[in-house]
Amino acid sequence: MNGRVLLKGNEAIAYGALEAGLNAYFAYPITPSTETPETLAKEFGNSKYPDFKVFLQAASELEAINMTLGAASTGDLAMTATSSPGFSLKQEGISYAVGMEVPFVIVDVNRGGPGLGNLGVEQSDYLQATRGGGHGGYKLIVLAPNSVQEMLSFPKLAFDLAFKYRNPVLILSDAFLGQLKEDIAPNQSANGHNYDISWATLGMKNGQRHVLNSLHLESDSQEKHERHLYQKYVQMRNEVRFEKMDTDDADIVLVSYGITSRICKSAVKTGRENGLRIGLFRPITLNPFPYSQLSILANQGKKLLVVELNTGEMVEDVMLAANGTTRVEQMNRLGGNVPTVADILAKCKEMI
Amino acid sequence: MTSRSYLIVGHGGQGVLDLGNFLSYDAMLHGERTAYTPSYGPETRGGKVRCYVVTSDEEIDSPIVDEIDVLVAMNNPSMDFEKVVKPKGLLLMNQSLIDRVPTRRDLQVIGIPATDIADKMKDQGFALSDTRVLQNSVAYGATLATLGKPFDKEEVRAVLEHVYQGSKSRFIPANLEAARAGYEFVAERQGLKFAECGCD
């Protein structure tokens, strides 16, 4: 079987975190994300993962996110995963973590919303994810995998970025990717990590007391803190990641992330076989969003078709990138449905 | 590029998702790329269940496809999906539970009484109170035969070991026999000699 393994996306996230050196996981189950804590519970105590010291099932999402914040404050690699309604509940803890500059990784397996919604795939948490879903005007780095292979490799990248910027990083997955199984090449196990944790609260262990705090009562002190955080958001823009396919000669460029970008890949190939010059631009980081790279395509006069599973979220960022220079349209499906290749090609023909 | 898409449909309790896993893992064992997409939802016995499997000798773009090469229909309502099968595609019908007649005339249709074959295994001494649950493995074997693949007992065992781990591993011998029975049923009717298929 040439060393490949067949894994669900949610399972791959768990193994990716373990291979990144995960120390602590705080669980609160919610469909369609639960295979991640199930896998981690199963692997707890496995001698392959000596760094994995804590698996704890909390009594609520609020407990889980605040336990994650607490563990991460000591410099441990901590993670929690959830799905949309649970992600809303975790916003307070995430906001505190940004204010306190505590790095950890959160996974949101986007399901149909609002409210309880349903268990089907949607990308309707895009704005909540990219604008900072809690209070106080913060930003997370948001990574959007589109395959089980990336679900395996992104936790390591997420921890790298979280510790680099001392800021939580969100992996925005979805109900489709979470349940999808694909054959993947296993990663190499990481042995510990070299992250700088000189800021961590470890008592007087290193002869110095550290305080992690998000409260700055003095106006000047608060302003200084927010400007410092803002400078980090500016630096994070260097982390922009994206993927392009057949955009050079394209008349229409599909813009899509996550699972829909996979359907778009098929649409590009099928479209080209039928004489349609279509390309694909796939943002991998949703924040920072690849505004300038998209703006180049818009300035070349290419029409942009945003394919996403919501009623109009990433299309706002694409319109900002295009800044009125080209035609931007959106097509969507909702509630667990996904567009077919035929749907996408029909829309392209209409736009040409 | 050679690729194949499967759609497996039935009701909760028929092992539809496991059957998708069998086909997906089977492809990976043969060096193919594969993607398996379950229909998710409240998983209750009797509810509608379906899953898609794509296999390919190259990287798979979209894990779900507009048109299906192989439809495995496990019950009457699953015949609704006949319309998404490609022309000249394959329809494998569980005749035990399907009395609907295919309306398409451009498909290759294979019927197998998968549930009945599974039911009849109850006297073979397996650690199962109800052998009906083996109907998915019967369909798995039947699918292998229909596609002209050999029945390699060790490979089938490896597939079953992937899906039935831990305490479920006690069900492997029964499922292996069920897969063989399904394979044999189709292979005999296709004029293949079972003895040549590498089985004991």
Coordinates of C-alpha atoms in Angstrom, one line a residue:
Chain A
M1 CA 0.0 0.0 0.0
N2 CA 3.1 2.1 -0.5
G3 CA 2.9 3.6 3.0
R4 CA -0.3 5.5 2.5
V5 CA -3.1 5.6 5.1
L6 CA -6.9 6.2 4.7
L7 CA -8.1 8.8 7.2
K8 CA -11.0 11.1 7.8
G9 CA -10.3 14.8 7.8
N10 CA -11.2 15.1 11.5
E11 CA -8.8 12.2 12.3
A12 CA -6.0 13.7 10.2
I13 CA -6.3 17.0 12.2
A14 CA -5.8 14.9 15.4
Y15 CA -2.7 13.1 14.0
G16 CA -1.4 16.4 12.6
A17 CA -1.6 18.0 16.1
L18 CA 0.1 15.0 17.7
E19 CA 2.9 15.0 15.2
A20 CA 3.3 18.8 15.8
G21 CA 4.0 17.9 19.5
L22 CA 0.5 18.6 21.0
N23 CA 0.7 18.7 24.8
A24 CA -2.9 19.3 25.8
Y25 CA -6.3 18.9 24.2
F26 CA -9.6 20.1 25.7
A27 CA -12.6 18.5 24.2
Y28 CA -16.2 19.2 24.0
P29 CA -17.9 17.0 21.3
I30 CA -20.1 18.3 18.6
T31 CA -21.1 16.8 15.3
P32 CA -19.4 17.0 12.7
S33 CA -16.1 17.5 14.6
T34 CA -16.2 14.7 17.1
E35 CA -13.8 12.3 15.4
T36 CA -10.9 14.7 16.4
P37 CA -11.4 14.2 20.2
E38 CA -12.3 10.5 19.6
T39 CA -9.0 10.0 17.8
L40 CA -7.0 11.9 20.5
A41 CA -8.7 10.0 23.3
K42 CA -7.7 6.7 21.5
E43 CA -4.1 7.8 21.1
F44 CA -3.7 9.2 24.6
G45 CA -0.9 7.2 26.3
N46 CA 0.5 6.0 23.0
S47 CA 4.3 5.9 23.5
K48 CA 4.7 7.4 20.0
Y49 CA 3.4 10.7 21.4
P50 CA 5.2 11.3 24.7
D51 CA 4.5 15.0 24.6
F52 CA 0.7 14.4 24.8
K53 CA 0.1 14.9 28.5
V54 CA -3.5 16.0 28.9
F55 CA -6.7 14.9 27.3
L56 CA -9.7 16.4 29.1
Q57 CA -13.3 16.3 28.2
A58 CA -14.8 19.5 29.5
A59 CA -18.4 20.0 30.5
S60 CA -19.0 22.8 28.0
E61 CA -17.4 24.7 25.1
L62 CA -16.7 27.6 27.5
E63 CA -14.7 25.3 29.8
A64 CA -12.8 23.8 26.9
I65 CA -11.7 27.1 25.4
N66 CA -10.7 28.5 28.8
M67 CA -8.8 25.4 29.7
T68 CA -7.0 25.7 26.4
L69 CA -6.1 29.3 27.3
G70 CA -4.9 28.2 30.7
A71 CA -2.7 25.4 29.4
A72 CA -1.3 27.5 26.5
S73 CA -0.4 30.2 29.0
T74 CA 2.2 27.9 30.4
G75 CA 3.8 27.5 26.9
D76 CA 2.2 24.1 26.2
L77 CA 0.9 23.3 22.8
A78 CA -2.8 23.3 23.3
M79 CA -5.7 22.8 20.9
T80 CA -9.5 22.5 20.9
A81 CA -11.8 21.7 18.0
T82 CA -15.5 22.4 17.6
S83 CA -18.2 23.1 15.0
S84 CA -20.1 26.3 14.3
P85 CA -22.5 26.6 17.3
G86 CA -19.6 25.6 19.6
F87 CA -17.3 28.1 17.8
S88 CA -19.6 30.9 18.8
L89 CA -19.5 29.8 22.4
K90 CA -15.7 29.9 22.3
Q91 CA -15.4 33.5 21.1
E92 CA -14.9 35.0 24.5
G93 CA -12.0 32.8 25.3
I94 CA -10.4 33.5 21.9
S95 CA -10.7 37.2 22.4
Y96 CA -9.0 37.0 25.8
A97 CA -6.3 34.9 24.3
V98 CA -5.6 37.5 21.6
G99 CA -5.5 40.2 24.3
M100 CA -3.2 38.1 26.5
E101 CA -1.1 37.1 23.5
V102 CA -1.5 33.4 24.2
P103 CA -0.8 31.1 21.2
F104 CA -3.0 28.0 20.6
V105 CA -4.9 26.3 17.8
I106 CA -8.6 26.2 17.3
V107 CA -10.4 24.1 14.7
D108 CA -13.9 25.0 13.5
V109 CA -15.6 22.4 11.4
N110 CA -18.2 24.6 9.7
R111 CA -21.7 23.2 9.6
G112 CA -25.0 24.7 8.5
G113 CA -26.2 27.7 10.5
P114 CA -27.3 30.0 12.0
G115 CA -28.5 28.8 15.4
L116 CA -28.4 25.0 15.6
G117 CA -28.6 24.9 11.8
N118 CA -27.9 21.4 10.6
L119 CA -24.9 19.0 10.3
G120 CA -24.3 19.6 6.6
V121 CA -21.4 21.5 5.1
E122 CA -21.4 25.3 4.8
Q123 CA -18.8 28.0 4.7
S124 CA -21.0 30.5 6.6
D125 CA -18.5 31.1 9.4
Y126 CA -16.2 32.9 7.0
L127 CA -16.9 36.4 8.3
Q128 CA -16.9 35.3 11.9
A129 CA -13.6 33.6 11.4
T130 CA -11.8 36.3 9.5
R131 CA -13.0 39.4 11.3
G132 CA -12.4 38.1 14.8
G133 CA -15.6 36.6 16.0
G134 CA -15.5 37.9 19.5
H135 CA -15.3 41.5 20.9
G136 CA -12.5 43.9 20.7
G137 CA -11.5 44.1 17.1
Y138 CA -8.9 41.4 16.8
K139 CA -7.6 39.1 14.1
L140 CA -6.7 35.4 13.9
I141 CA -4.6 33.8 11.3
V142 CA -7.1 31.6 9.5
L143 CA -6.0 28.5 7.5
A144 CA -8.4 26.8 5.1
P145 CA -7.4 23.3 4.2
N146 CA -9.0 21.6 1.2
S147 CA -7.9 18.0 1.5
V148 CA -7.3 15.4 4.2
Q149 CA -3.6 15.7 3.4
E150 CA -3.7 19.4 4.4
M151 CA -5.8 18.5 7.5
L152 CA -2.8 16.5 8.5
S153 CA -0.1 19.1 7.7
F154 CA -1.9 22.3 8.8
P155 CA -1.8 21.8 12.6
K156 CA 2.0 22.0 12.6
L157 CA 1.8 25.1 10.4
A158 CA -0.8 26.5 12.7
F159 CA 1.3 26.0 15.8
D160 CA 4.3 27.5 14.1
L161 CA 2.4 30.6 13.2
A162 CA 0.6 30.8 16.6
F163 CA 3.9 30.8 18.5
K164 CA 5.6 33.1 15.9
Y165 CA 3.0 35.8 16.5
R166 CA 1.8 34.8 20.0
N167 CA -1.7 34.8 18.7
P168 CA -4.3 32.0 18.3
V169 CA -4.6 30.4 14.9
L170 CA -7.8 29.0 13.5
I171 CA -8.0 26.1 11.1
L172 CA -11.3 26.6 9.3
S173 CA -12.5 23.2 8.1
D174 CA -16.0 22.2 7.2
A175 CA -18.4 19.3 7.6
F176 CA -17.5 17.9 4.2
L177 CA -13.7 17.9 4.8
G178 CA -14.2 16.6 8.4
Q179 CA -16.1 13.6 7.2
L180 CA -14.2 13.0 3.9
K181 CA -11.7 10.1 3.9
E182 CA -8.7 10.2 1.6
D183 CA -5.5 8.2 1.2
I184 CA -2.6 10.3 2.5
A185 CA 1.1 10.1 3.1
P186 CA 1.8 10.2 6.8
N187 CA 4.0 13.0 8.2
Q188 CA 7.1 12.4 10.1
S189 CA 6.7 12.7 13.8
A190 CA 8.0 15.8 15.4
N191 CA 10.2 15.5 18.4
G192 CA 9.4 18.3 20.7
H193 CA 9.5 21.9 19.5
N194 CA 11.8 24.9 19.6
Y195 CA 9.2 27.6 20.1
D196 CA 10.2 30.6 22.2
I197 CA 8.1 30.4 25.4
S198 CA 10.2 32.9 27.5
W199 CA 6.9 34.7 28.1
A200 CA 5.1 31.7 29.6
T201 CA 3.7 31.6 33.1
L202 CA 5.9 29.0 34.8
G203 CA 5.9 30.5 38.3
M204 CA 9.4 31.6 39.3
K205 CA 11.0 28.7 37.4
N206 CA 13.3 30.9 35.5
G207 CA 13.8 33.5 38.2
Q208 CA 11.2 35.8 36.7
R209 CA 7.5 36.2 37.2
H210 CA 5.4 36.6 34.1
V211 CA 1.9 38.0 34.0
L212 CA -0.5 37.4 31.1
N213 CA -3.3 39.9 31.2
S214 CA -5.8 41.5 28.8
L215 CA -6.8 44.3 31.2
H216 CA -5.2 47.7 30.7
L217 CA -7.3 50.3 32.6
E218 CA -5.2 53.3 31.7
S219 CA -6.2 54.7 28.3
D220 CA -2.7 55.2 27.1
S221 CA -1.7 51.8 28.2
Q222 CA -4.7 50.2 26.4
E223 CA -4.0 52.2 23.3
K224 CA -0.3 51.2 23.3
H225 CA -1.4 47.5 23.7
E226 CA -3.8 47.7 20.8
R227 CA -1.3 49.4 18.6
H228 CA 1.2 46.6 19.5
L229 CA -1.5 44.0 18.5
Y230 CA -2.3 45.9 15.3
Q231 CA 1.4 45.8 14.4
K232 CA 1.3 42.0 14.7
Y233 CA -1.7 41.9 12.4
V234 CA 0.2 44.0 9.8
Q235 CA 3.2 41.6 10.1
M236 CA 0.9 38.6 9.7
R237 CA 0.1 39.8 6.2
N238 CA 3.5 38.3 5.2
E239 CA 2.0 34.9 5.8
V240 CA -0.5 35.1 2.9
R241 CA -0.8 31.8 1.1
F242 CA -2.8 30.9 -2.0
E243 CA -2.9 28.5 -4.9
K244 CA -3.5 29.4 -8.6
M245 CA -4.5 27.1 -11.4
D246 CA -4.7 28.0 -15.1
T247 CA -5.2 31.7 -14.3
D248 CA -2.8 33.2 -16.9
D249 CA -5.0 33.0 -20.0
A250 CA -8.3 32.7 -18.1
D251 CA -11.4 34.8 -19.0
I252 CA -13.1 33.8 -15.8
V253 CA -11.3 33.0 -12.5
L254 CA -13.2 31.0 -9.9
V255 CA -12.3 32.1 -6.4
S256 CA -13.0 29.4 -3.8
Y257 CA -11.5 27.9 -0.7
G258 CA -11.9 24.7 1.3
I259 CA -14.0 21.9 -0.2
T260 CA -15.6 24.0 -2.9
S261 CA -12.1 24.7 -4.3
R262 CA -11.8 21.0 -5.0
I263 CA -15.1 21.0 -7.1
C264 CA -13.7 24.1 -8.8
K265 CA -10.6 22.2 -9.8
S266 CA -12.7 19.7 -11.6
A267 CA -14.8 22.5 -13.2
V268 CA -11.6 24.2 -14.5
K269 CA -10.4 20.9 -16.2
T270 CA -13.9 20.0 -17.6
G271 CA -14.4 23.6 -18.7
R272 CA -11.1 23.7 -20.5
E273 CA -11.9 20.4 -22.3
N274 CA -15.0 22.2 -23.5
G275 CA -13.2 25.3 -24.7
L276 CA -14.0 27.6 -21.7
R277 CA -10.9 29.5 -20.5
I278 CA -11.4 29.2 -16.7
G279 CA -8.9 29.4 -13.9
L280 CA -9.0 29.0 -10.2
F281 CA -7.6 31.2 -7.4
R282 CA -7.7 29.5 -4.0
P283 CA -7.0 31.5 -0.9
I284 CA -5.3 29.2 1.7
T285 CA -5.0 31.9 4.3
L286 CA -8.4 33.6 4.7
N287 CA -6.8 36.0 7.0
P288 CA -4.4 37.4 5.8
F289 CA -6.5 37.5 2.6
P290 CA -4.5 37.6 -0.6
Y291 CA -6.0 40.9 -1.7
S292 CA -3.1 42.1 -3.8
Q293 CA -2.7 38.8 -5.7
L294 CA -6.4 38.8 -6.6
S295 CA -6.2 42.5 -7.4
I296 CA -3.6 41.7 -10.1
L297 CA -6.0 39.3 -11.8
A298 CA -8.9 41.8 -11.5
N299 CA -6.8 44.5 -13.1
Q300 CA -6.1 42.2 -16.0
G301 CA -9.8 42.3 -16.7
K302 CA -10.6 38.7 -15.7
K303 CA -14.1 38.2 -14.4
L304 CA -14.2 36.7 -10.9
L305 CA -16.7 34.1 -9.9
V306 CA -16.8 33.3 -6.1
V307 CA -18.0 29.8 -5.3
E308 CA -18.8 29.5 -1.6
L309 CA -21.3 27.8 0.6
N310 CA -22.9 30.9 2.2
T311 CA -25.1 33.8 1.0
G312 CA -22.2 36.1 0.3
E313 CA -19.1 36.4 2.6
M314 CA -15.8 35.8 0.9
V315 CA -17.2 37.7 -2.1
E316 CA -16.9 40.8 0.0
D317 CA -13.2 40.4 0.3
V318 CA -13.0 39.6 -3.4
M319 CA -14.9 42.8 -4.2
L320 CA -12.5 44.7 -2.0
A321 CA -9.6 43.2 -3.9
A322 CA -11.2 44.0 -7.3
N323 CA -12.1 47.5 -6.2
G324 CA -14.6 48.0 -9.0
T325 CA -12.1 47.1 -11.8
T326 CA -13.9 43.9 -12.9
R327 CA -17.2 42.0 -12.7
V328 CA -17.4 39.9 -9.5
E329 CA -20.2 37.4 -8.9
Q330 CA -21.0 34.8 -6.4
M331 CA -22.7 31.4 -6.7
N332 CA -23.6 29.2 -3.7
R333 CA -25.4 26.3 -2.3
L334 CA -26.5 26.0 1.3
G335 CA -27.6 23.6 4.1
G336 CA -25.3 20.8 3.2
N337 CA -25.6 20.9 -0.6
V338 CA -22.6 21.6 -2.8
P339 CA -22.6 23.0 -6.4
T340 CA -21.9 20.5 -9.1
V341 CA -19.3 21.0 -11.9
A342 CA -22.2 21.4 -14.3
D343 CA -23.7 24.2 -12.1
I344 CA -20.4 26.1 -12.1
L345 CA -19.8 25.7 -15.8
A346 CA -23.4 26.9 -16.6
K347 CA -22.7 30.0 -14.5
C348 CA -19.4 30.6 -16.3
K349 CA -21.1 30.4 -19.7
E350 CA -23.7 33.0 -18.5
M351 CA -20.9 35.4 -17.4
I352 CA -18.8 35.2 -20.6
Chain B
M1 CA -6.3 9.2 -16.3
T2 CA -8.4 6.2 -15.2
S3 CA -10.9 6.9 -12.5
R4 CA -14.1 5.3 -11.2
S5 CA -16.9 6.7 -9.1
Y6 CA -19.2 4.7 -6.9
L7 CA -22.5 5.6 -5.2
I8 CA -23.7 3.2 -2.5
V9 CA -27.3 3.8 -1.2
G10 CA -29.4 2.0 1.3
H11 CA -30.9 2.4 4.7
G12 CA -29.3 2.6 8.2
G13 CA -28.2 -0.9 9.4
Q14 CA -27.3 -2.2 5.9
G15 CA -23.6 -1.3 6.3
V16 CA -23.7 1.2 3.4
L17 CA -20.9 3.3 4.9
D18 CA -18.7 0.3 5.7
L19 CA -19.2 -0.9 2.1
G20 CA -17.9 2.5 0.9
N21 CA -14.9 2.0 3.2
F22 CA -14.2 -1.4 1.8
L23 CA -14.1 -0.1 -1.8
S24 CA -12.0 2.9 -0.8
Y25 CA -9.5 0.9 1.2
D26 CA -9.4 -1.8 -1.5
A27 CA -8.4 0.9 -4.1
M28 CA -5.7 2.2 -1.8
L29 CA -4.3 -1.3 -1.3
H30 CA -4.0 -1.4 -5.1
G31 CA -2.0 1.8 -5.2
E32 CA -4.9 4.0 -6.4
R33 CA -5.8 7.4 -4.9
T34 CA -9.2 7.4 -3.3
A35 CA -11.8 9.7 -1.7
Y36 CA -14.8 8.6 0.4
T37 CA -17.6 10.9 1.2
P38 CA -20.4 9.7 3.6
S39 CA -23.8 11.3 3.8
Y40 CA -23.8 12.5 7.4
G41 CA -26.6 13.1 9.7
P42 CA -28.5 11.5 12.5
E43 CA -27.3 7.9 12.0
T44 CA -30.3 5.8 12.9
R45 CA -31.3 2.4 11.9
G46 CA -33.7 2.7 9.0
G47 CA -32.7 6.2 7.9
K48 CA -31.5 7.0 4.4
V49 CA -27.7 6.5 4.1
R50 CA -25.5 6.9 1.1
C51 CA -21.8 7.4 0.4
Y52 CA -19.6 8.3 -2.6
V53 CA -16.3 6.7 -3.4
V54 CA -13.9 8.0 -6.1
T55 CA -10.8 6.0 -7.1
S56 CA -8.2 7.2 -9.6
D57 CA -4.7 6.5 -10.7
E58 CA -4.0 10.3 -10.3
E59 CA -4.7 12.9 -7.7
I60 CA -8.5 13.4 -7.2
D61 CA -9.8 16.9 -7.8
S62 CA -13.4 16.8 -6.6
P63 CA -14.3 14.0 -4.2
I64 CA -17.9 14.1 -5.5
V65 CA -18.7 13.8 -9.1
D66 CA -21.8 14.7 -11.2
E67 CA -22.0 11.2 -12.8
I68 CA -21.6 7.8 -11.3
D69 CA -19.9 4.8 -12.9
V70 CA -21.2 2.2 -10.4
L71 CA -24.4 2.4 -8.4
V72 CA -24.8 -0.1 -5.6
A73 CA -28.5 0.0 -4.7
M74 CA -29.3 -1.8 -1.5
N75 CA -33.0 -1.1 -1.2
N76 CA -36.0 0.2 -3.2
P77 CA -35.6 4.0 -2.6
S78 CA -32.0 3.8 -3.8
M79 CA -33.3 3.1 -7.3
D80 CA -34.1 6.8 -7.4
F81 CA -30.3 7.3 -8.0
E82 CA -30.4 5.3 -11.3
K83 CA -30.6 8.7 -13.1
V84 CA -27.2 9.8 -12.0
V85 CA -25.4 6.8 -13.5
K86 CA -23.3 7.4 -16.7
P87 CA -24.5 5.8 -19.9
K88 CA -23.2 2.2 -20.0
G89 CA -22.5 2.4 -16.3
L90 CA -23.1 -0.4 -13.8
L91 CA -26.1 -0.9 -11.6
L92 CA -25.7 -3.6 -8.9
M93 CA -29.1 -4.2 -7.3
N94 CA -29.9 -6.0 -4.1
Q95 CA -32.7 -8.1 -5.4
S96 CA -33.7 -9.3 -1.9
L97 CA -35.1 -5.9 -1.1
I98 CA -35.7 -4.3 -4.5
D99 CA -38.8 -5.0 -6.5
R100 CA -38.5 -1.9 -8.7
V101 CA -37.4 -2.6 -12.3
P102 CA -34.6 -0.4 -13.7
T103 CA -36.0 2.2 -16.1
R104 CA -32.7 2.9 -17.8
R105 CA -32.0 0.8 -20.8
D106 CA -28.4 1.9 -21.2
L107 CA -26.9 0.4 -18.0
Q108 CA -25.3 -2.9 -17.3
V109 CA -27.5 -4.4 -14.6
I110 CA -26.4 -7.1 -12.1
G111 CA -28.9 -8.5 -9.6
I112 CA -27.8 -10.3 -6.4
P113 CA -30.0 -11.3 -3.5
A114 CA -27.5 -9.9 -1.0
T115 CA -29.7 -9.8 2.0
D116 CA -31.0 -13.4 1.4
I117 CA -27.4 -14.7 1.0
A118 CA -26.5 -13.0 4.2
D119 CA -29.6 -14.4 6.0
K120 CA -28.7 -18.0 4.9
M121 CA -25.3 -17.7 6.6
K122 CA -26.9 -17.9 10.0
D123 CA -26.3 -21.7 10.4
Q124 CA -22.6 -21.4 9.6
G125 CA -21.6 -20.9 13.3
F126 CA -20.3 -17.3 13.1
A127 CA -20.2 -15.1 16.2
L128 CA -23.3 -13.2 15.1
S129 CA -26.8 -13.3 16.3
D130 CA -28.1 -11.9 13.0
T131 CA -26.2 -12.6 9.8
R132 CA -28.3 -10.1 7.8
V133 CA -25.6 -7.5 8.7
L134 CA -23.3 -9.3 6.3
Q135 CA -25.3 -8.1 3.3
N136 CA -22.8 -5.3 2.7
S137 CA -19.9 -7.7 2.5
V138 CA -21.9 -9.9 0.1
A139 CA -22.3 -6.7 -2.0
Y140 CA -18.6 -6.0 -1.7
G141 CA -17.7 -9.4 -3.1
A142 CA -20.3 -9.0 -5.8
T143 CA -18.9 -5.6 -6.8
L144 CA -15.4 -7.0 -7.1
A145 CA -16.7 -9.8 -9.4
T146 CA -18.7 -7.5 -11.5
L147 CA -15.7 -5.3 -12.1
G148 CA -13.7 -8.4 -13.2
K149 CA -11.3 -8.1 -10.2
P150 CA -9.8 -11.2 -8.7
F151 CA -10.9 -12.4 -5.3
D152 CA -7.7 -12.3 -3.2
K153 CA -8.6 -13.6 0.2
E154 CA -5.7 -11.9 2.0
E155 CA -6.5 -8.6 0.4
V156 CA -10.1 -8.9 1.3
R157 CA -9.0 -9.8 4.8
A158 CA -6.8 -6.7 4.9
V159 CA -9.7 -4.5 3.9
L160 CA -11.9 -6.0 6.5
E161 CA -9.2 -5.6 9.2
H162 CA -9.0 -1.9 8.3
V163 CA -12.7 -1.4 8.8
Y164 CA -13.4 -3.8 11.7
Q165 CA -10.8 -3.1 14.4
G166 CA -10.6 -3.8 18.1
S167 CA -13.7 -5.6 19.4
K168 CA -15.2 -5.6 15.9
S169 CA -12.4 -7.8 14.6
R170 CA -14.3 -10.9 15.6
F171 CA -16.7 -10.2 12.7
I172 CA -13.9 -10.5 10.1
P173 CA -14.3 -14.3 9.4
A174 CA -18.0 -14.0 8.8
N175 CA -17.6 -10.9 6.5
L176 CA -14.8 -12.7 4.6
E177 CA -17.1 -15.6 3.9
A178 CA -19.9 -13.2 3.0
A179 CA -17.7 -11.4 0.5
R180 CA -16.7 -14.7 -1.0
A181 CA -20.3 -15.8 -1.3
G182 CA -21.2 -12.5 -3.1
Y183 CA -18.2 -12.8 -5.4
E184 CA -19.0 -16.4 -6.2
F185 CA -22.7 -15.6 -7.0
V186 CA -21.7 -13.1 -9.6
A187 CA -18.6 -14.8 -10.9
E188 CA -20.5 -18.0 -11.6
R189 CA -23.1 -16.2 -13.5
Q190 CA -20.4 -14.4 -15.6
G191 CA -18.9 -17.7 -16.6
L192 CA -15.8 -17.2 -14.5
K193 CA -14.4 -20.2 -12.8
F194 CA -14.2 -19.5 -9.1
A195 CA -11.3 -21.9 -8.7
E196 CA -9.2 -19.6 -10.9
C197 CA -9.8 -16.6 -8.7
G198 CA -7.1 -17.4 -6.2
C199 CA -9.4 -18.5 -3.4
D200 CA -9.2 -21.8 -1.5

